[in-house]
XYZ file of C-alpha atoms in Angstrom:
528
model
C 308.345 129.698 134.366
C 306.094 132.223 133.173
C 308.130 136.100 132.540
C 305.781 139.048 133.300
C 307.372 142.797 133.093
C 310.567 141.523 132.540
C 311.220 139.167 135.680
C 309.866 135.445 136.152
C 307.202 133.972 138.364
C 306.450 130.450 138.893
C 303.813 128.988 136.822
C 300.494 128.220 138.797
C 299.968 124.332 138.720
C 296.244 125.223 138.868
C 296.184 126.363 135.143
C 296.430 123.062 133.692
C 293.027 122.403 131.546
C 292.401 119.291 133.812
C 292.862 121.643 137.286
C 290.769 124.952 135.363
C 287.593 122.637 135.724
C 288.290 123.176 139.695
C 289.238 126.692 139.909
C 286.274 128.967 140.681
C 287.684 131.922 138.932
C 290.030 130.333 136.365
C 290.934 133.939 134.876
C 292.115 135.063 138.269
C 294.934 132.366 137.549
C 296.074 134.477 134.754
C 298.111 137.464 134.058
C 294.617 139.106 132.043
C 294.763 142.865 132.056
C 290.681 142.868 130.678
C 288.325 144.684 133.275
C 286.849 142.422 135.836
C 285.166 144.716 138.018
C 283.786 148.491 137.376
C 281.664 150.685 139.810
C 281.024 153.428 138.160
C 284.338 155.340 137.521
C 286.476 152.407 139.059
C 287.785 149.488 138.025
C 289.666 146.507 138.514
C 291.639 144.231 136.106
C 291.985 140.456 136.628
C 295.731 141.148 137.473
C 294.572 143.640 140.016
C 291.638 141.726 141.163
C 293.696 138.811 142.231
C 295.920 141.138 143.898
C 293.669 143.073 146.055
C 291.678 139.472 146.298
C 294.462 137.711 147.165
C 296.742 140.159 150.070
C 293.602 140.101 151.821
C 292.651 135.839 151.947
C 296.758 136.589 153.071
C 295.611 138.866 155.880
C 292.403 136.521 156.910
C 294.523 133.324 157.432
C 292.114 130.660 158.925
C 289.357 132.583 160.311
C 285.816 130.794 160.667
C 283.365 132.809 159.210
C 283.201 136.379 157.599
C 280.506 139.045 157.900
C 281.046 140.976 154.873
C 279.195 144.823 154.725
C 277.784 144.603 151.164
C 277.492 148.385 150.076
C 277.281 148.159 146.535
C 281.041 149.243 146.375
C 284.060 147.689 144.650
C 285.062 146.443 148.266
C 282.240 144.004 148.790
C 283.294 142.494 145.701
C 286.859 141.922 146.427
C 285.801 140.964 149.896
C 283.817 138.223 148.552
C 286.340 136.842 146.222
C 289.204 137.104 148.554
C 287.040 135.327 151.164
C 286.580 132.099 148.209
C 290.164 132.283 147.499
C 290.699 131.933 151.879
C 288.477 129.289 151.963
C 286.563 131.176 154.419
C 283.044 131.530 154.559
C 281.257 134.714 153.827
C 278.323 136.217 154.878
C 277.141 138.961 153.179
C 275.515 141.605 155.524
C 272.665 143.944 154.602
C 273.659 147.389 155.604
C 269.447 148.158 155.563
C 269.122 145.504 158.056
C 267.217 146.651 160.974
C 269.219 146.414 164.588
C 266.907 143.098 165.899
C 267.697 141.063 162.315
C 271.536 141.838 161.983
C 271.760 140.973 166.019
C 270.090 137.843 164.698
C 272.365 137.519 161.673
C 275.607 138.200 163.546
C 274.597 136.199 166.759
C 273.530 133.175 164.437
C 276.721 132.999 162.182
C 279.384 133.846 164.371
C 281.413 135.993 162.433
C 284.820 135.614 163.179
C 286.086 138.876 161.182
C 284.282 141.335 159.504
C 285.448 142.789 156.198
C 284.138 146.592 155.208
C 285.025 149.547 152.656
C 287.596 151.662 154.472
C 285.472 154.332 156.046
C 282.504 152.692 156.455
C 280.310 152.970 159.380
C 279.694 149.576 161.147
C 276.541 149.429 163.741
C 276.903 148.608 167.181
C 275.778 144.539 166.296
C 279.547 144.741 164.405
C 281.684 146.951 166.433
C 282.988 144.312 168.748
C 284.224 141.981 165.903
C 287.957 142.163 164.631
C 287.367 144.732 161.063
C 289.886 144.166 158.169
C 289.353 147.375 155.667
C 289.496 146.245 152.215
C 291.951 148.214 149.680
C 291.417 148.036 146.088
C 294.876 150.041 145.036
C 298.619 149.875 145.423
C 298.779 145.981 146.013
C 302.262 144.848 144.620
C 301.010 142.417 142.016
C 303.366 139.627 142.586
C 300.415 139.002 145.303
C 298.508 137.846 142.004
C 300.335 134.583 141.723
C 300.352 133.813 145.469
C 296.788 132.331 145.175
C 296.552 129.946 147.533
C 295.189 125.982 146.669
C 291.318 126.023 146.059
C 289.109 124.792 149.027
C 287.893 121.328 148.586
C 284.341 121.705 146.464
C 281.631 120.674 148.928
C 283.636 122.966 151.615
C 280.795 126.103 151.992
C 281.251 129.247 150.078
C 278.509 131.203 151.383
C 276.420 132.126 154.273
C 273.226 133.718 152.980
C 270.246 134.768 154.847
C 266.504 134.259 153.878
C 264.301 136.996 154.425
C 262.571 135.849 157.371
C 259.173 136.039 156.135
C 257.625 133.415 158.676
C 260.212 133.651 161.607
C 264.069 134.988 162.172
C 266.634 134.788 159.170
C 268.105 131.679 158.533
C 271.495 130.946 157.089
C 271.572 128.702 153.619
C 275.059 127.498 153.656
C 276.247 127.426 150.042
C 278.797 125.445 149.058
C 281.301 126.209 146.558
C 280.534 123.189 143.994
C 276.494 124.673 144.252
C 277.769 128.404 143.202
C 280.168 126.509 140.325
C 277.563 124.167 139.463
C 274.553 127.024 138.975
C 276.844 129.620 136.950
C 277.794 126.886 134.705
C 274.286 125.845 134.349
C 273.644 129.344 133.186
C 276.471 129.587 131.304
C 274.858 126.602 129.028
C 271.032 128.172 129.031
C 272.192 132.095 128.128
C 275.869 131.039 125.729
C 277.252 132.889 128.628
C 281.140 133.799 127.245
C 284.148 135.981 128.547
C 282.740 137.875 126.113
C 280.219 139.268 128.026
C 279.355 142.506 130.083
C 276.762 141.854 132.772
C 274.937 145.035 134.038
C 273.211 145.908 136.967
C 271.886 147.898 139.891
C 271.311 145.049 141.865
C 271.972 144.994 146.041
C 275.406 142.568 146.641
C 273.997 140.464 149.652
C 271.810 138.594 147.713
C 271.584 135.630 145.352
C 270.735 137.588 142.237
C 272.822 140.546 142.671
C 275.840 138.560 144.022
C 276.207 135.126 142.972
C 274.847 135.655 139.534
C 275.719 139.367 138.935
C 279.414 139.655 140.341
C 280.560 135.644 140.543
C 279.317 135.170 137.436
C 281.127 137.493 135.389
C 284.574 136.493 137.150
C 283.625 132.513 136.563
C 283.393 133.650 133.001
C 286.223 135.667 132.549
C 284.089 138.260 131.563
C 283.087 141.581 133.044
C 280.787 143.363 135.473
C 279.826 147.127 135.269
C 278.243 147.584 138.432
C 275.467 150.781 138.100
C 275.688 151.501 142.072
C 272.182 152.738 141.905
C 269.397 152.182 139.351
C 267.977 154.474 136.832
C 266.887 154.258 132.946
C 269.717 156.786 132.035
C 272.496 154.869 133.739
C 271.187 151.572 131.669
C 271.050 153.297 128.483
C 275.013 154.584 128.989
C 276.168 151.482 130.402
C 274.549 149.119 127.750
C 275.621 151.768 124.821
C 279.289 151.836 126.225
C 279.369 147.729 125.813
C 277.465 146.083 127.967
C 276.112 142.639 126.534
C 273.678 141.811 129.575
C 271.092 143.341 131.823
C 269.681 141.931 135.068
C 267.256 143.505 136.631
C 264.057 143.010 138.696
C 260.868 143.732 137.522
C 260.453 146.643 139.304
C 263.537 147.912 137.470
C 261.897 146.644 133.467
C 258.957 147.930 134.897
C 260.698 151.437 135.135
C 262.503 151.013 131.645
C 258.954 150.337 130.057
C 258.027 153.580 131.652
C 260.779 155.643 130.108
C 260.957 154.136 126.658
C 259.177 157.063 125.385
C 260.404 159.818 126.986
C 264.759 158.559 127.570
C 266.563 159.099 124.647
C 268.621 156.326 123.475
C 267.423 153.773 126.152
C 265.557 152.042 123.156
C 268.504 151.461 120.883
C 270.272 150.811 123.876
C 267.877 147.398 124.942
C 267.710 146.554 121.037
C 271.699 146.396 121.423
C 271.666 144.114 124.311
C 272.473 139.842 124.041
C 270.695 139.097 126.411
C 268.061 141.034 129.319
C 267.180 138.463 132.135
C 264.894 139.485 134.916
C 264.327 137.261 138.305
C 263.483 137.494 141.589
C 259.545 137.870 141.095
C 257.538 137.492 137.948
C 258.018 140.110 135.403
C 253.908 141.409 134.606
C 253.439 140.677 131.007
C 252.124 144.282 129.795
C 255.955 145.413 130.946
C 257.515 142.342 128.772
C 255.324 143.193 125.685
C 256.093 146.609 126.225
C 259.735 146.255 126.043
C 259.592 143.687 122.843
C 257.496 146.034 121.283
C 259.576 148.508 121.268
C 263.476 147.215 121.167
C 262.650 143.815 119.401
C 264.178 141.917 122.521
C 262.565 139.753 124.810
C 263.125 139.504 128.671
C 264.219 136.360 129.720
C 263.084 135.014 132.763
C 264.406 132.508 135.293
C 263.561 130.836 138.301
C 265.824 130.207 141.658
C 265.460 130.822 145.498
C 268.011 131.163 148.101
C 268.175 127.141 148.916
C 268.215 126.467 145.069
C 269.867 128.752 143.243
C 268.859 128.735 139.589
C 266.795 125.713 138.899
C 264.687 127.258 135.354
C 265.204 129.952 133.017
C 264.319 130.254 129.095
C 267.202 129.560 127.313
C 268.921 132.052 124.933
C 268.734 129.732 121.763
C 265.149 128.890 122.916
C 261.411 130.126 122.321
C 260.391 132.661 124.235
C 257.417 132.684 126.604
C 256.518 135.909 128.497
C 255.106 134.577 131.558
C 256.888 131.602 132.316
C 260.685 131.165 133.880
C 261.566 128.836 131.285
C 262.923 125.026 131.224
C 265.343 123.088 133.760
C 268.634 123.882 133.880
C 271.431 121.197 133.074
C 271.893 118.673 135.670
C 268.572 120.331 137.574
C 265.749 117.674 138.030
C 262.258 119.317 138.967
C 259.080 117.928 139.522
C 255.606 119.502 140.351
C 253.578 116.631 143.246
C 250.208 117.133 144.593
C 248.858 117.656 148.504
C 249.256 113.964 148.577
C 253.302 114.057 147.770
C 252.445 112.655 144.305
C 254.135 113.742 140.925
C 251.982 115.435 138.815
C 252.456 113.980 135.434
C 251.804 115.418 131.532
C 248.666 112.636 131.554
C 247.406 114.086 134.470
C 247.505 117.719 133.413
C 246.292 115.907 129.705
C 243.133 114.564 131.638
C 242.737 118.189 133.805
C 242.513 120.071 130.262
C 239.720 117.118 129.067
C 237.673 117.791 132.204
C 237.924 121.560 132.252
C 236.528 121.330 128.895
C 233.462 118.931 129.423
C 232.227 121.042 132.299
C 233.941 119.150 135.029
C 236.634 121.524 136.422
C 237.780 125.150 135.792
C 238.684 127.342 133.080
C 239.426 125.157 130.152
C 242.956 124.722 129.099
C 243.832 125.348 132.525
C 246.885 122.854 133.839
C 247.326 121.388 136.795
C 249.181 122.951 139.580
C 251.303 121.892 141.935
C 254.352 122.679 144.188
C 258.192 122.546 142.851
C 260.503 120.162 144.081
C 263.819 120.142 142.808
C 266.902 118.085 143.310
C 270.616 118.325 141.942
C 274.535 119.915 142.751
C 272.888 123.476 142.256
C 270.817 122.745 146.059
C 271.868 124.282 149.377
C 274.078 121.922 151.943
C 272.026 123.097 155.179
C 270.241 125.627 156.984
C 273.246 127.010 159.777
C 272.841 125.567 162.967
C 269.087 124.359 162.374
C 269.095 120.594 161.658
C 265.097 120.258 162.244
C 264.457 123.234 159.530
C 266.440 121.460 157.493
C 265.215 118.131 157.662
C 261.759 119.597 157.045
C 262.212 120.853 153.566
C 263.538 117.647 151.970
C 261.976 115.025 151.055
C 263.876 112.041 149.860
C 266.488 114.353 149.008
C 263.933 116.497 146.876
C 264.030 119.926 148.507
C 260.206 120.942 149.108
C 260.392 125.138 147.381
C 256.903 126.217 148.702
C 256.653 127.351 145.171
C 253.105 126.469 143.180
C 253.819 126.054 139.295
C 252.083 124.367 136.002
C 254.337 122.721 133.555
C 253.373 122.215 129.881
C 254.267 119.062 127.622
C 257.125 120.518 126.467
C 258.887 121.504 129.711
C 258.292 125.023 130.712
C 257.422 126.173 133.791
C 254.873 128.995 134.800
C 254.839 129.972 138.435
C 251.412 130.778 140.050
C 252.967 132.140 143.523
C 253.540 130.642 146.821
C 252.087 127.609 148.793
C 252.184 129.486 152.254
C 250.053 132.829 150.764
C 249.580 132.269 147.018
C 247.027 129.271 146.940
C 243.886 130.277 147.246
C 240.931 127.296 147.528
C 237.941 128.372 146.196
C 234.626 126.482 146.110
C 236.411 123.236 145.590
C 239.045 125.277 142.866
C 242.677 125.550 143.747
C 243.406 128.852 142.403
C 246.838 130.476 141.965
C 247.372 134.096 142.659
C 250.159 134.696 140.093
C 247.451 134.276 137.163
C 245.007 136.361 138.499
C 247.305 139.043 139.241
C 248.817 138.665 135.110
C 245.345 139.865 134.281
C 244.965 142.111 136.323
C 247.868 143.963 135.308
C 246.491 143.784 131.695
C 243.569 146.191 132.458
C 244.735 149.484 131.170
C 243.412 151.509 134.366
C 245.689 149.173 136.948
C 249.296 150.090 137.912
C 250.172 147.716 140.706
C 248.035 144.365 141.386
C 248.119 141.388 144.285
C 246.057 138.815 144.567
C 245.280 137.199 148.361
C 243.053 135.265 149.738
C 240.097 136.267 152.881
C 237.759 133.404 154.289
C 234.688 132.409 152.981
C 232.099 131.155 155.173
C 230.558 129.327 151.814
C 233.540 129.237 149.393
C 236.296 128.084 152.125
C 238.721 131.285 151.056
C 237.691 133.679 148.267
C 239.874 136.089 146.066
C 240.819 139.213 147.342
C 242.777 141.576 145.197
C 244.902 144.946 145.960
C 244.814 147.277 143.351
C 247.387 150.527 142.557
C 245.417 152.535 140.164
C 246.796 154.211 137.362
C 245.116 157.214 137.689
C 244.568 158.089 141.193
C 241.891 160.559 140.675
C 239.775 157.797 138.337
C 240.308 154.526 140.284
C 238.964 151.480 138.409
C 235.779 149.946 139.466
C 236.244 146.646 141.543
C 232.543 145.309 139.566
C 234.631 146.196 136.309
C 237.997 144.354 137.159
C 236.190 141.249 138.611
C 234.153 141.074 135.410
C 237.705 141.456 133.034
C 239.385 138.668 135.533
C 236.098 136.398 134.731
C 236.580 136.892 131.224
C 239.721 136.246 130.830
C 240.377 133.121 133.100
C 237.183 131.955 135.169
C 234.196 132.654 136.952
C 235.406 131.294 139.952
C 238.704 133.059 139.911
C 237.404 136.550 140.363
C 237.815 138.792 142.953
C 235.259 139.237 145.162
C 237.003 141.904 147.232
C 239.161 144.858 145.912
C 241.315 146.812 147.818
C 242.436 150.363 146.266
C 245.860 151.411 147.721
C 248.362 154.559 147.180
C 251.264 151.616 146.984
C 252.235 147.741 147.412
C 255.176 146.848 150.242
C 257.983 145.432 148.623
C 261.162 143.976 150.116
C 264.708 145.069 148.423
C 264.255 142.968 145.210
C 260.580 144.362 144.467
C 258.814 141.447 145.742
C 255.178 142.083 147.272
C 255.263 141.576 151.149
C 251.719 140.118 150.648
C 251.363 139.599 154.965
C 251.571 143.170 155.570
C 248.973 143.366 153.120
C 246.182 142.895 155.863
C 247.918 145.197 158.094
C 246.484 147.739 156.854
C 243.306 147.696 154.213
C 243.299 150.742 151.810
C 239.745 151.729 150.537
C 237.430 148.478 149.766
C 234.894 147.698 147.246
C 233.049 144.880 147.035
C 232.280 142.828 143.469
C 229.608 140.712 143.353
């Protein structure tokens, strides 16, 4: 029997060291009075977590599926954990989603219950489903050590809904060994402890913001000090008052880099960090050698998608390399293959580099590209209710990313953008956009780059880039930038269109929407 406050309660048989391996949130399991959770001014302890957490799995019973509203509020984040500790599925809602996707979202996964901040307004696509309001205070805290058994390990954990880029949402079923599996992965590459204060801005409904930035924390032990919104001032206070970690996106470093001059203390604050880890898109590498340069630390990237989670990052203990996402994770197998389906090899990226440099190919020292597959416990169990989608993106149990990539002789990966919009063929070149764009981002009178493709009634497709100038009243000439992209890569790889535009569309976690690009064409000018 364990005594707590002076009365006993029976000792969980899920704390053995042989069971902990199991539990998703072992420190839930415990009587811990460290912060779990903060947002903002609030904050819950382990003890109280596990309360709140556990009352309401109590109140959900055996539902099917949850749609959980993911404000960036304490709530979501009980909501989530309580729906683990039910067994129940969640699936974290968007509350940006426009009325055609979330009808598309709530018809597809069948929510059962829906679980919301007290107060919240739910849209019309939710009002007809049973709502359980989540409280946070006043739970009697024997409900901590009612946990109920943990759900068998390939049972799913999450319902999680891809951005719909080519078509309507679908649902990557995540199952609860692939969320353990990934965090633990981490936990290896980053000497991820209960020591550890993650902070971040990030939205709760996706991978990064959810899975790594509030389950990973609590599968630690450790802590979470949740910004609710984003700025270089709430950063600086939250990484001065303790925090150990930063994620971000780059559109977030890329604001830090902006204010290092002018926000007092945000500079000591960065140097003081363990560890700052961007994902989601590719951090530009004038914003990562702005940051070292000032604070000493270097922004570690990593590599994952909703189907994958994390499959790269650069370890902690490891060299850094600004423009790549770093090595395989522990138990993650990846391999680049051709058009043909075959795996691209050191030798053959050995024999690329000797042809580039007797004439025979591109830029010399150039590597040879091809797309990410990846295999291992970290990969999604299914798309929800789409068999045929999901057949299509495996291949002999290697999932298919869509991803284009080089990998050097010693392991690391450097991402060149996407299959579907990010390969560009060129005069016989296979050219990747990510590279381009690097440079381009380099010239000191560019703010904002992309890098498409247009057809070429000679070249097949030819390079097309979209350019945010720095100074809007002394827009860089597209002659100019063409000429500093030849330069500094290849002939063949410069632009031969550039587009001059006010801003870039980006989706929720700052990536380029590169298809509404076309839409609608800001002033062109044409390099030769």
């Amino acid at each position: 029997m364990l005594t707590v406050d002076g009365r006993d309660r029976p000792s969980r048989s899920g704390t053995s060291e042989e069971n902990r391996v199991s539990l998703l949130f072992p420190a839930l399991h415990s009587e811990s009075s460290r912060t779990a959770l903060r947002f903002g001014e609030r904050a819950l302890s382990y003890h109280r977590l596990a309360a709140a957490a556990g009352e309401t799995a109590d109140r959900l019973g055996h539902v099917g599926r949850v749609a959980i509203w993911a404000t960036p509020t304490l709530e979501t984040a009980v909501a989530v954990v309580a729906a683990l500790l039910a067994g129940v599925p969640a699936v974290p809602v968007n509350p940006r989603s426009g009325e055609r996707e979330l009808a598309h979202i709530v018809s597809d996964s069948a929510p059962s219950a829906v679980l919301a901040e007290a107060g919240a307004e739910l849209p019309e696509a939710l009002a007809g489903i049973p709502r359980t309001d989540i409280a946070v205070e006043g739970e009697d805290a024997a409900a901590a050590w009612a946990l109920a058994p943990e759900p068998n390990a390939e049972s799913a954990a999450l319902i999680v809904y891809t951005s719909g880029t080519t078509g309507p949402p679908k649902g990557v079923v995540l199952s609860r060994r692939a969320v353990a599996c990934t965090l633990d992965a981490l936990e290896d590459a980053w000497q991820w402890t209960d020591d550890d204060v993650v902070v971040h801005a990030l939205p709760l409904f996706h991978v990064h913001g959810l899975i790594l930035g509030v389950l990973g924390p609590l599968r630690r032990g450790g802590s979470l000090h949740h910004l609710g919104r984003f700025s270089p001032q709430g950063v600086a206070s939250a990484l001065a008052g303790g925090g150990t970690m930063l994620f971000g996106v780059p559109t977030m470093y890329h604001r830090l880099a902006e204010a290092l001059d002018s926000e007092p203390g945000l500079v000591e604050a960065l140097s003081g960090a363990r560890l700052l880890v961007s994902g989601s898109a590719p951090l530009p590498l004038p914003d990562h050698q702005r940051i070292t340069g000032a604070t000493g630390r270097h922004v570690v990237e990593r590599y994952g998608m909703t189907e994958t989670l994390m499959n790269t990052s650069v370890r902690a203990d490891g060299e850094p390399r600004p423009g790549t996402v770093g090595v395989p994770l522990q138990d993650v197998d990846l391999r680049l293959v051709d058009d043909a389906g075959k795996r691209i090899t050191v030798a053959d990226t050995d024999a690329k580099r000797d042809g580039d440099a007797n004439g025979d190919g591109g830029a010399a020292g150039a590597e040879t590209v091809g797309e990410v597959q990846v295999r291992g416990p970290n990969l999604f169990t299914e798309y929800l209710n789409r068999p045929d989608a999901t057949a299509e993106v495996f291949d002999g149990g290697w999932f298919r990313t869509g991803d284009l990539a080089t990998q050097d002789a010693d392991g690391y990966v450097r991402l060149v953008g996407r299959k579907a919009t990010d390969l560009i063929k060129s005069g016989g070149y296979k050219i990747g956009a990510g590279e381009i764009e690097n440079v381009l981002l380099s010239h000191p009178a560019v703010a904002e780059a992309a890098v498409t493709a247009a057809p070429d009634p000679d070249l097949g497709e030819h390079v097309v880039a979209w350019i945010v100038p720095a100074d809007p009243a002394a827009p860089p000439d597209g002659e100019e930038l063409a000429d500093f992209v030849a330069g500094q890569l290849a002939p063949h790889k410069r632009p031969r269109t550039v587009h001059l535009r006010k801003a870039l569309p980006r989706n929720d976690m700052g990536k380029i929407l590169k298809r509404e690009l076309t839409a609608g064409h800001g002033e062109e000018q044409t390099a030769g």
